[in-house]
């Protein structure tokens, strides 16, 4: 059996399910779900991610539109746009692609997004719902990781899971989602953890989300470990036409032989984050129209 956790394959399966649901709804006369994607400035990787999101929306029948704004937009202008999108009944969900220019506070941006349209799952209301019985729009990357665990039947019950990365929207959210299962022993580390190896070496599942290439090496893991690599970094690679390649936090080549299951980068968690965005958009749409 392949050791690769294939995010592209799973995301295609979920996209087919989403496409079917939307097709049934539109055949009944409902309008298509609608998503707006706000991109501020010309950050190269963001443009690539946003294009992938637009393409994914198109493939399932979500009506997605890109709103491109200049680098020097003011915080107040962005707030105005967010308030307009909050009020627009024809918009089911929207996201503001991160990172943002330095003069814009991400916190203020997130605070202004109506949580019922926050299909990234970044608002306090949505992140807070991880710990509630009434789950709202869950953070997209965390939702993608949990979907991979489920669809690959990764056995985490009574197992030791180490999450490397404690950011609010990603690592911290993933750790909290695992804690909520109430059957996993979860240890949360970050880029400042001393002697990381002493913690990872016992782990049955390692989820790394810090964005540091080659942080997790072969000597830090035990035989049979499962690995979910959330990291995405660009590193120089003169053999590529673009001059760079995308890598995760984990030294894939050396760990592969020890691992039970492992995500590649790219092609692991990335497509799952996008498909979770589609799932969240569908959730808003179905609840709005009581489908
Ligand atoms: N930048 C990198 N990943 C994401 C994401 O999932 N959502 C948003 N809004 N920005 C990102």
Coordinates of N, CA and C in Angstrom, one line a residue, residues 40 202 289:
X40 N -4.9 41.8 -1.7 CA -4.3 43.1 -1.6 C -2.9 43.1 -2.0
X202 N 9.0 10.2 20.1 CA 8.0 9.3 20.6 C 6.7 9.4 19.9
X289 N -30.1 28.7 2.4 CA -31.2 28.3 1.6 C -31.9 27.1 2.2

